[in-house]
mmCIF file with all atom_site columns, C-alpha atoms in Angstrom:
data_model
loop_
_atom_site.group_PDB
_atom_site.id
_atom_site.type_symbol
_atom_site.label_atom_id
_atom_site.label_alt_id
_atom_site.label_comp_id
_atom_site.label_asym_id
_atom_site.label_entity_id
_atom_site.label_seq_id
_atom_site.pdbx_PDB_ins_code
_atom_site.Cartn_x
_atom_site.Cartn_y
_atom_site.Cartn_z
_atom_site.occupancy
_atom_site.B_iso_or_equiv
_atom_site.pdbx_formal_charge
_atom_site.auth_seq_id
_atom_site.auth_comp_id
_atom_site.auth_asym_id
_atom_site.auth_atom_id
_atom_site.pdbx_PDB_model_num
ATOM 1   C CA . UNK A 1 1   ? 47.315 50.464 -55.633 1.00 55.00 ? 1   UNK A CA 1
ATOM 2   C CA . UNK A 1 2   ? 43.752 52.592 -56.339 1.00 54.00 ? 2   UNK A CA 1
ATOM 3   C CA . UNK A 1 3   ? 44.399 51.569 -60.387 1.00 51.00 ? 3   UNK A CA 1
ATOM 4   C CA . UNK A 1 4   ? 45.163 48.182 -59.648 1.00 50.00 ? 4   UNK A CA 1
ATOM 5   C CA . UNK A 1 5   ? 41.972 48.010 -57.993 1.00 47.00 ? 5   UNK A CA 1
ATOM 6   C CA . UNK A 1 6   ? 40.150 49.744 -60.370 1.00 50.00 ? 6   UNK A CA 1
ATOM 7   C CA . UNK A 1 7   ? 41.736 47.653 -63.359 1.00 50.00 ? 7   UNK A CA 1
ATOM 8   C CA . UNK A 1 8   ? 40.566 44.618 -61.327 1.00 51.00 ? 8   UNK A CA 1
ATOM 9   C CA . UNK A 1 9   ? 36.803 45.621 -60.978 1.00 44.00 ? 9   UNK A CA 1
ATOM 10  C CA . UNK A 1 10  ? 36.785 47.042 -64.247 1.00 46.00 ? 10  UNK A CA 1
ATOM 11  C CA . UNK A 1 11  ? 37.841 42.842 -65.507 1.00 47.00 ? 11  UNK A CA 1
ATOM 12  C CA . UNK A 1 12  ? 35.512 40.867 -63.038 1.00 46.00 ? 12  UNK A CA 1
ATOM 13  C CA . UNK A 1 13  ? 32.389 43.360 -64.537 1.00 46.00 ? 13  UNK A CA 1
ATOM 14  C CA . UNK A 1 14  ? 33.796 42.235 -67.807 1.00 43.00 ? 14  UNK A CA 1
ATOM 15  C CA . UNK A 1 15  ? 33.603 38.939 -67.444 1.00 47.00 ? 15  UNK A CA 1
ATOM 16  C CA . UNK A 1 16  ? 30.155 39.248 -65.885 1.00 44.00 ? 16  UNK A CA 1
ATOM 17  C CA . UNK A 1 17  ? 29.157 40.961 -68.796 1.00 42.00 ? 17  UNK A CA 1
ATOM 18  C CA . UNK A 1 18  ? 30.459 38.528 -71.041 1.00 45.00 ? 18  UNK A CA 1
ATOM 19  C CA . UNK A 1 19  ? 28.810 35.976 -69.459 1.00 50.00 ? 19  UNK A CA 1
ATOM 20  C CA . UNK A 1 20  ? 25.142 37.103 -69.347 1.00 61.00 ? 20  UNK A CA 1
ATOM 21  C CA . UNK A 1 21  ? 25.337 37.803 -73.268 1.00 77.00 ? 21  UNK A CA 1
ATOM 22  C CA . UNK A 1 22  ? 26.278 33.901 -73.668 1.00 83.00 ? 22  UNK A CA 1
ATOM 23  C CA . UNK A 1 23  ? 23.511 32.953 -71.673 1.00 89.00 ? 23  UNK A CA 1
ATOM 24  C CA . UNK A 1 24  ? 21.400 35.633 -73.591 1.00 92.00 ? 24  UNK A CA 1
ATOM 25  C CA . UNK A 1 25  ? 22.286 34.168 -76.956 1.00 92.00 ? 25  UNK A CA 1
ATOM 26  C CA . UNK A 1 26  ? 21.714 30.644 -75.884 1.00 94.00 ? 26  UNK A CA 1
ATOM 27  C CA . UNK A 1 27  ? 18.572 31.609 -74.270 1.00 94.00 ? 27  UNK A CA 1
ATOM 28  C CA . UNK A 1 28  ? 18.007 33.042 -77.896 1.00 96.00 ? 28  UNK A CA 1
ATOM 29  C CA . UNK A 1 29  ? 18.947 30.241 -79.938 1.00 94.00 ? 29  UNK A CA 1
ATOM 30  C CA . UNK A 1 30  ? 15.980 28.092 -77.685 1.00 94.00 ? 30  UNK A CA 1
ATOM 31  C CA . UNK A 1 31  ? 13.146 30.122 -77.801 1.00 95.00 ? 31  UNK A CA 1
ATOM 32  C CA . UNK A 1 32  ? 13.746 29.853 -82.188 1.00 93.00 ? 32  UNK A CA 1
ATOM 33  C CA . UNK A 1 33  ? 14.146 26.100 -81.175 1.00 94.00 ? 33  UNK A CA 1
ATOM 34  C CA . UNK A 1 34  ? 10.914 26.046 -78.924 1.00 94.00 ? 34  UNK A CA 1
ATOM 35  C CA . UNK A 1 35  ? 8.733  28.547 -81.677 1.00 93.00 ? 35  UNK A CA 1
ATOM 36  C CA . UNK A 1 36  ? 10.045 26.202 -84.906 1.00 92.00 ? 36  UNK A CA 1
ATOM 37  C CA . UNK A 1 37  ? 7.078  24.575 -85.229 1.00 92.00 ? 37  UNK A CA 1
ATOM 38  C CA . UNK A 1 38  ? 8.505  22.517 -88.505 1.00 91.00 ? 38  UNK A CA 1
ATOM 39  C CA . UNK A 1 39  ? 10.916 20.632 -86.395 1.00 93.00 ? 39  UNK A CA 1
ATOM 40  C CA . UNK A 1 40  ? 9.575  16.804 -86.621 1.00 93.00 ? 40  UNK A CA 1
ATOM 41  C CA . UNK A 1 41  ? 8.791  15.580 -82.936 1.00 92.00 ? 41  UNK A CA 1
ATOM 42  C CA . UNK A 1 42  ? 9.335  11.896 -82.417 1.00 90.00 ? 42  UNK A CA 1
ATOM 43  C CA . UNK A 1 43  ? 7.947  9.963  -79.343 1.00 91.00 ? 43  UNK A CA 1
ATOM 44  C CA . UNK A 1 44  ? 9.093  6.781  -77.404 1.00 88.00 ? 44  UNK A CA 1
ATOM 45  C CA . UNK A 1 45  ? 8.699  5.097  -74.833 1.00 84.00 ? 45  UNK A CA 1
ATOM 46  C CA . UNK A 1 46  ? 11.864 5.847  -71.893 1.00 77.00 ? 46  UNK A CA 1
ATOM 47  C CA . UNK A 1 47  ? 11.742 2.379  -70.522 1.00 75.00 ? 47  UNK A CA 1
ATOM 48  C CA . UNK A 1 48  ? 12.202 0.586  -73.794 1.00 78.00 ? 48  UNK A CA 1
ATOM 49  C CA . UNK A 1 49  ? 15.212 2.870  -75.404 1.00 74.00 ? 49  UNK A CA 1
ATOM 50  C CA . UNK A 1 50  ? 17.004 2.824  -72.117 1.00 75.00 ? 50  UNK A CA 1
ATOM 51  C CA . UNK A 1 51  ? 15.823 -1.005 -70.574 1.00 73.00 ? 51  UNK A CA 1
ATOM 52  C CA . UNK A 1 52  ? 14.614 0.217  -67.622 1.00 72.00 ? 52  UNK A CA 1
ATOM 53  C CA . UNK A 1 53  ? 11.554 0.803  -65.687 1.00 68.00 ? 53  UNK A CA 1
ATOM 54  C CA . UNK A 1 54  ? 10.053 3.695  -64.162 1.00 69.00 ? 54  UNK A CA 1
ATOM 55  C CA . UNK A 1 55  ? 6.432  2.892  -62.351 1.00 69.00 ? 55  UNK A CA 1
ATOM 56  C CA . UNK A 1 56  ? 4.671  5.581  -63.471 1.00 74.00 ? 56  UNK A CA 1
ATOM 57  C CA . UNK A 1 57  ? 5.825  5.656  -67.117 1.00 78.00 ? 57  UNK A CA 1
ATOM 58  C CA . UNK A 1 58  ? 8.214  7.982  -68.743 1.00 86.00 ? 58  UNK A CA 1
ATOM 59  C CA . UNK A 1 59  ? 8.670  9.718  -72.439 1.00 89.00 ? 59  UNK A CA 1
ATOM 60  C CA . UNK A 1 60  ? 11.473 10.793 -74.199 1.00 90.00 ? 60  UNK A CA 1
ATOM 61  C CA . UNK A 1 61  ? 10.658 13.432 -77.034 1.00 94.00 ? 61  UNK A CA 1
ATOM 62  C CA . UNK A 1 62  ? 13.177 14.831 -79.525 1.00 93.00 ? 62  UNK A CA 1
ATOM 63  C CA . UNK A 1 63  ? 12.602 17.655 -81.772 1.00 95.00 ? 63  UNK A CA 1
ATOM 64  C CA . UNK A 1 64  ? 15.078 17.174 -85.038 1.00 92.00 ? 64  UNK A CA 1
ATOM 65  C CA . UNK A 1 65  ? 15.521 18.319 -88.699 1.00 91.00 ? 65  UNK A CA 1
ATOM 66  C CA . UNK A 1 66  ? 16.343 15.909 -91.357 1.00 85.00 ? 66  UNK A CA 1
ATOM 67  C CA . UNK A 1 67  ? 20.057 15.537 -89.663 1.00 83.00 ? 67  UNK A CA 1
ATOM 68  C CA . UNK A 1 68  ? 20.137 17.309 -86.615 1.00 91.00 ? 68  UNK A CA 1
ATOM 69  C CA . UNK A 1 69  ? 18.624 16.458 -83.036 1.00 92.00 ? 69  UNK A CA 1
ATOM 70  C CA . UNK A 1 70  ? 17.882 19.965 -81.534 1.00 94.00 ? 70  UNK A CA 1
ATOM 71  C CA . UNK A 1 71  ? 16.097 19.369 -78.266 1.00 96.00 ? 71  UNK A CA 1
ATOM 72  C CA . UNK A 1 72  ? 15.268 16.191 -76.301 1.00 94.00 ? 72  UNK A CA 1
ATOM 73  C CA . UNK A 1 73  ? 12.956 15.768 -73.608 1.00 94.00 ? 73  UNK A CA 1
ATOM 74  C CA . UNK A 1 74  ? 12.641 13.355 -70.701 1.00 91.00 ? 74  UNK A CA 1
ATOM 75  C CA . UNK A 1 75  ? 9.479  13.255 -68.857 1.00 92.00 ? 75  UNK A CA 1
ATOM 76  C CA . UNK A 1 76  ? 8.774  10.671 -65.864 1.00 88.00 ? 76  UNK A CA 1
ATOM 77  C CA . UNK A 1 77  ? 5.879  10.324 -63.780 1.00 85.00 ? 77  UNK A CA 1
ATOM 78  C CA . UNK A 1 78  ? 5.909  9.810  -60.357 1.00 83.00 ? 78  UNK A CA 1
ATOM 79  C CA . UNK A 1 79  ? 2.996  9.545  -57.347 1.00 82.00 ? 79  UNK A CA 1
ATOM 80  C CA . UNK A 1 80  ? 4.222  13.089 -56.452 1.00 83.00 ? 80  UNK A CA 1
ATOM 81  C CA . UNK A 1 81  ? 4.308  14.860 -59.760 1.00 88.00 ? 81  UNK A CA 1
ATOM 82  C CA . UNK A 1 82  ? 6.397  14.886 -62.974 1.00 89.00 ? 82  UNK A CA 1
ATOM 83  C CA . UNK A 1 83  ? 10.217 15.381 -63.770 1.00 90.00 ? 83  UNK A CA 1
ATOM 84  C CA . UNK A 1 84  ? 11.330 16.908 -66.706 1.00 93.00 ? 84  UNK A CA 1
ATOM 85  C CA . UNK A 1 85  ? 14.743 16.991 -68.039 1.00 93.00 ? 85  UNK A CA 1
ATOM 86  C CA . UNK A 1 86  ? 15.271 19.124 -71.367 1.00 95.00 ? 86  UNK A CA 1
ATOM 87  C CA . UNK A 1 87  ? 18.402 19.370 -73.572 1.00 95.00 ? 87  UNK A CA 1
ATOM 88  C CA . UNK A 1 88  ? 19.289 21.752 -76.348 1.00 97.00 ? 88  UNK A CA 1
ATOM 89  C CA . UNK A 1 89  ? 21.618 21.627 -78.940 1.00 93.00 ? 89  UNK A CA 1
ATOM 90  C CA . UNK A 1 90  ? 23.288 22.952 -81.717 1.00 94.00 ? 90  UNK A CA 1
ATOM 91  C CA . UNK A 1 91  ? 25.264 21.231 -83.971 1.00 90.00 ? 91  UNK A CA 1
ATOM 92  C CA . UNK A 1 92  ? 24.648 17.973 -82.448 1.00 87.00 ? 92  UNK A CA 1
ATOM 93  C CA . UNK A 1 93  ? 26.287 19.235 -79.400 1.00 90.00 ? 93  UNK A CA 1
ATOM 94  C CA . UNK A 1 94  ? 24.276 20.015 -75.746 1.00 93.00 ? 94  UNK A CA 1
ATOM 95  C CA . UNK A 1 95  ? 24.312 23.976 -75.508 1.00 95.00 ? 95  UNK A CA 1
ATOM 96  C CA . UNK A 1 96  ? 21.490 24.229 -72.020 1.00 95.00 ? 96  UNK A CA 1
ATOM 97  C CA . UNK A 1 97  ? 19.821 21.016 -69.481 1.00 94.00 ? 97  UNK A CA 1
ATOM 98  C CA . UNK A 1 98  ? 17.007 22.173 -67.867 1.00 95.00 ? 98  UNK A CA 1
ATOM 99  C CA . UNK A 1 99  ? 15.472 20.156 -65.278 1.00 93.00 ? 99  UNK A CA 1
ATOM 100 C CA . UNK A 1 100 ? 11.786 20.531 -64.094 1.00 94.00 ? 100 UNK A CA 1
ATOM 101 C CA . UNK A 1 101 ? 10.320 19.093 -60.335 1.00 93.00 ? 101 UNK A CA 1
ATOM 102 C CA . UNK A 1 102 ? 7.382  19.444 -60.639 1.00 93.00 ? 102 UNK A CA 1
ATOM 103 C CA . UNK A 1 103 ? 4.689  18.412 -57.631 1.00 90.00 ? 103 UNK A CA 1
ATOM 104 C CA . UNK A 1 104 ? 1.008  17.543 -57.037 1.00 89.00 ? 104 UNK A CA 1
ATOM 105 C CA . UNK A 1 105 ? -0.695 20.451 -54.633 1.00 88.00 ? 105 UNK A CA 1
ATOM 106 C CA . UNK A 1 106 ? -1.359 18.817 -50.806 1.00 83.00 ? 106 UNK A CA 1
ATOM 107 C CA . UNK A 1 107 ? -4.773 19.167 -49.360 1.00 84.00 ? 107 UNK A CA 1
ATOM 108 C CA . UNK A 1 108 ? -5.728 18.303 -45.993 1.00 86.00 ? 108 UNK A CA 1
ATOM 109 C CA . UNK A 1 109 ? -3.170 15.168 -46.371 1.00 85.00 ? 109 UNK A CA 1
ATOM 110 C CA . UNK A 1 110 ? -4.400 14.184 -50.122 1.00 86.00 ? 110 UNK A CA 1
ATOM 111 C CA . UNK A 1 111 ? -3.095 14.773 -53.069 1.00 85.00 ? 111 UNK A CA 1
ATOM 112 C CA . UNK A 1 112 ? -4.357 17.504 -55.420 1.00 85.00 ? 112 UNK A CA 1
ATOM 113 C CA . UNK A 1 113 ? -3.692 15.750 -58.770 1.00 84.00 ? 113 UNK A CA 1
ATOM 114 C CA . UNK A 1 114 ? -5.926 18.414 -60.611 1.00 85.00 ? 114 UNK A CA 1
ATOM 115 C CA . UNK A 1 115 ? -2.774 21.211 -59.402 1.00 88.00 ? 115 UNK A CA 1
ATOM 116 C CA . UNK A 1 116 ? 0.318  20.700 -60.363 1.00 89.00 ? 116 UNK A CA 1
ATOM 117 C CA . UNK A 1 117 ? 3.240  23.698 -59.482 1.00 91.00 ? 117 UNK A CA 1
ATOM 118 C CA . UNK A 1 118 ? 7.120  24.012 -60.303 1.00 92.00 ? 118 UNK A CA 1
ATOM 119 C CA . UNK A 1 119 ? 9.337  23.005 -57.683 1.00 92.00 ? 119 UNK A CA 1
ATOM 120 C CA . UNK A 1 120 ? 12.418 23.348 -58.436 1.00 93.00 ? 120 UNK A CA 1
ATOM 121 C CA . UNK A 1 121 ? 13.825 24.586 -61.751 1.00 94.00 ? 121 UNK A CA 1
ATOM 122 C CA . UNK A 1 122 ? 17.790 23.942 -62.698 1.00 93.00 ? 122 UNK A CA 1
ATOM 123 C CA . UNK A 1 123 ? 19.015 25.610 -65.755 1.00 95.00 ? 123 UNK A CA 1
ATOM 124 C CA . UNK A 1 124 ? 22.764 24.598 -66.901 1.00 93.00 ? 124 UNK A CA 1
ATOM 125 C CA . UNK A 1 125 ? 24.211 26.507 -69.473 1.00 96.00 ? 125 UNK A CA 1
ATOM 126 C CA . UNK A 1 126 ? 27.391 25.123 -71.609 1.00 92.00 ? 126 UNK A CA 1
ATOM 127 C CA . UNK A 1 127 ? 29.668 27.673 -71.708 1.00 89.00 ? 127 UNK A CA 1
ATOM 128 C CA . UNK A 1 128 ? 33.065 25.999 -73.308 1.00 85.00 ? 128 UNK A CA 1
ATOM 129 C CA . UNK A 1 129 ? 34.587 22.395 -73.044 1.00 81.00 ? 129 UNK A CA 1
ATOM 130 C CA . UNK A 1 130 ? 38.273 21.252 -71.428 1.00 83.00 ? 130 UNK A CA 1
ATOM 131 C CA . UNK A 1 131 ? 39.391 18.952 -73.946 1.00 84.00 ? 131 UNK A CA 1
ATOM 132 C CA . UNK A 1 132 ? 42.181 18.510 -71.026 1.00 87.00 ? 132 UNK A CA 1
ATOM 133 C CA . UNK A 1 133 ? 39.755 16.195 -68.814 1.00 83.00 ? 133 UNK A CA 1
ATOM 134 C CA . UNK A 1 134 ? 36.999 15.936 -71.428 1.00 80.00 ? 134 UNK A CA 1
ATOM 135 C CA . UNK A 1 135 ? 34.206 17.689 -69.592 1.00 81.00 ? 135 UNK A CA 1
ATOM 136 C CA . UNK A 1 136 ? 32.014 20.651 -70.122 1.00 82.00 ? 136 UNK A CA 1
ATOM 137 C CA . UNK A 1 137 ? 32.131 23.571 -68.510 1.00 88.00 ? 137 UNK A CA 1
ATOM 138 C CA . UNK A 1 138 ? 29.228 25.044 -66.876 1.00 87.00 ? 138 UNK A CA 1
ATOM 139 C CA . UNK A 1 139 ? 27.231 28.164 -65.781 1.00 92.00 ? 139 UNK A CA 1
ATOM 140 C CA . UNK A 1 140 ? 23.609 27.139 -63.443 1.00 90.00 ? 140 UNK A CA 1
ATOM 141 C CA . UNK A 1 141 ? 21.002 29.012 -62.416 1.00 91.00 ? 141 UNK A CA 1
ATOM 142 C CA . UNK A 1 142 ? 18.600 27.463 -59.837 1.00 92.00 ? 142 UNK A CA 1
ATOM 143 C CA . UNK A 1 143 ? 14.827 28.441 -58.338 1.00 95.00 ? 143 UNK A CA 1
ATOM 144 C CA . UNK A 1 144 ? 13.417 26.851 -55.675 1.00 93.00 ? 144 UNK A CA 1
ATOM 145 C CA . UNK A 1 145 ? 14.475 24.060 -53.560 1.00 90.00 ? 145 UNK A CA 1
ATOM 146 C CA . UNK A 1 146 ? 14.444 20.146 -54.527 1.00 86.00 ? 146 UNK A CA 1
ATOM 147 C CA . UNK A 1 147 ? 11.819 18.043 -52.789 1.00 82.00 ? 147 UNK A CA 1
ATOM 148 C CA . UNK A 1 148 ? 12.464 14.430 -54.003 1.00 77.00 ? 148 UNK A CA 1
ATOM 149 C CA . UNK A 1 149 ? 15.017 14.359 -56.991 1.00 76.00 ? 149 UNK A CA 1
ATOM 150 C CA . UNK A 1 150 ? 18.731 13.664 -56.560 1.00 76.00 ? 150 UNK A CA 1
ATOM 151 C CA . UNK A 1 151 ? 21.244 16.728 -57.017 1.00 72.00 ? 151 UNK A CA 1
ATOM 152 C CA . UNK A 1 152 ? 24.063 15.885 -59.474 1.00 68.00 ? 152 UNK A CA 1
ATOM 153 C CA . UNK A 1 153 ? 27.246 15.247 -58.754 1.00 61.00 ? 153 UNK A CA 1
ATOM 154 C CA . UNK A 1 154 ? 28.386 15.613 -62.162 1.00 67.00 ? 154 UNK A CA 1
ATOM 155 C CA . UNK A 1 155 ? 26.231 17.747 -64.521 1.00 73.00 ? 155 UNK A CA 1
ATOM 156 C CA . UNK A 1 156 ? 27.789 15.763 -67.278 1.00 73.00 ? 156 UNK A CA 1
ATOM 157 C CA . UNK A 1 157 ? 25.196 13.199 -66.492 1.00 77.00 ? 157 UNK A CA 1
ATOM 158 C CA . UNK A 1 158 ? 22.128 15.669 -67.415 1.00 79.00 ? 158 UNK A CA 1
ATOM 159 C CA . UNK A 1 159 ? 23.189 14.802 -70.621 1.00 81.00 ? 159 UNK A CA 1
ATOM 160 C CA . UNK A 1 160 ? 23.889 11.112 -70.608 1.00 79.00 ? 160 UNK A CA 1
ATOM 161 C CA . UNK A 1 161 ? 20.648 10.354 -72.822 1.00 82.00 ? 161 UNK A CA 1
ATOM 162 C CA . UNK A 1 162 ? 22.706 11.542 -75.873 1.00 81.00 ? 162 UNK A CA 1
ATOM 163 C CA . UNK A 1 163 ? 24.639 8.791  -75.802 1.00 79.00 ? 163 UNK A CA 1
ATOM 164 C CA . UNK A 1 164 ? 21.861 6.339  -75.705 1.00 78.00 ? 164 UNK A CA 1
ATOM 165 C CA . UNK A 1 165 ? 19.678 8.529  -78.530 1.00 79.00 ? 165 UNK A CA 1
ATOM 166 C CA . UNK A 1 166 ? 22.481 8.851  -81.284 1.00 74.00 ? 166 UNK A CA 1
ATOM 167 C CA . UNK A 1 167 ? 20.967 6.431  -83.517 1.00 70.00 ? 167 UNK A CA 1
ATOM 168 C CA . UNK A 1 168 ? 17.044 7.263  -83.536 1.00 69.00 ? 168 UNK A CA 1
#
């Protein structure tokens, strides 16, 4: 009984282990992504490639190589702040989502729009895909606590732009 124990600690720190060093080499993989500066940055405007409307206007950036998109970026305005959703990829395939609430400082009742701090922070690491139901599987980290933005249901959806941004 003592080994079987001891056989089962020893496998759930393995698999703990294994874990961090994906999110380590992903991590790894998008800092060489965020330092390229060679990678051509296109800009658009959110509203027209999707046909919708956000009040406060939104932008959609992606960073690409002649035949690869390797990060796209979301950013929408809002009275309280901004909301950033990031993607990263590698061979044309989502490997992290990050998504950024960010909000405008309150003073006495008014809003500070000179200070602007990170709310909430959601990191989703891909970490394998089930061709069984067609879905990714996932490993999140979180900080803080989400003031006005929706939690997902699905974190397939984080990376529902892709579909839309094939063809740019």
């Amino acid at each position: 009984m003592k080994y079987n124990l001891i056989i089962i600690l020893l496998f759930l720190n393995l698999i703990g282990f294994s874990q961090n060093n994906a999110r380590e080499g992903i991590d790894k993989y998008v800092n060489t992504i965020d330092s390229n500066s060679k990678l051509k940055i296109s800009e658009y405007d959110w509203n027209k490639i999707t046909k919708s409307h956000i009040d406060h206007g939104a932008t959609l950036r992606i960073w690409k190589t002649k035949d690869q998109i390797l990060k796209v970026e979301e950013q929408f305005g809002a009275s309280y702040g901004l909301y950033t959703r990031i993607i990263y990829l590698k061979n044309n395939k989502p490997i992290k989502g990050v998504e950024i609430e960010e909000n405008f400082e309150l003073n006495n009742n008014e809003i500070d729009y000179s200070n602007l701090y990170t709310q909430y922070k959601l990191q989703v690491y891909i970490t394998g895909y089930n061709d069984l139901i067609d879905e990714y599987e996932f490993e999140t980290t979180e900080k803080g606590k989400r003031k006005f933005t929706e939690p997902y249901s699905d974190f397939n959806s984080l990376f529902a732009i892709l579909d839309t941004i094939k063809d740019l």
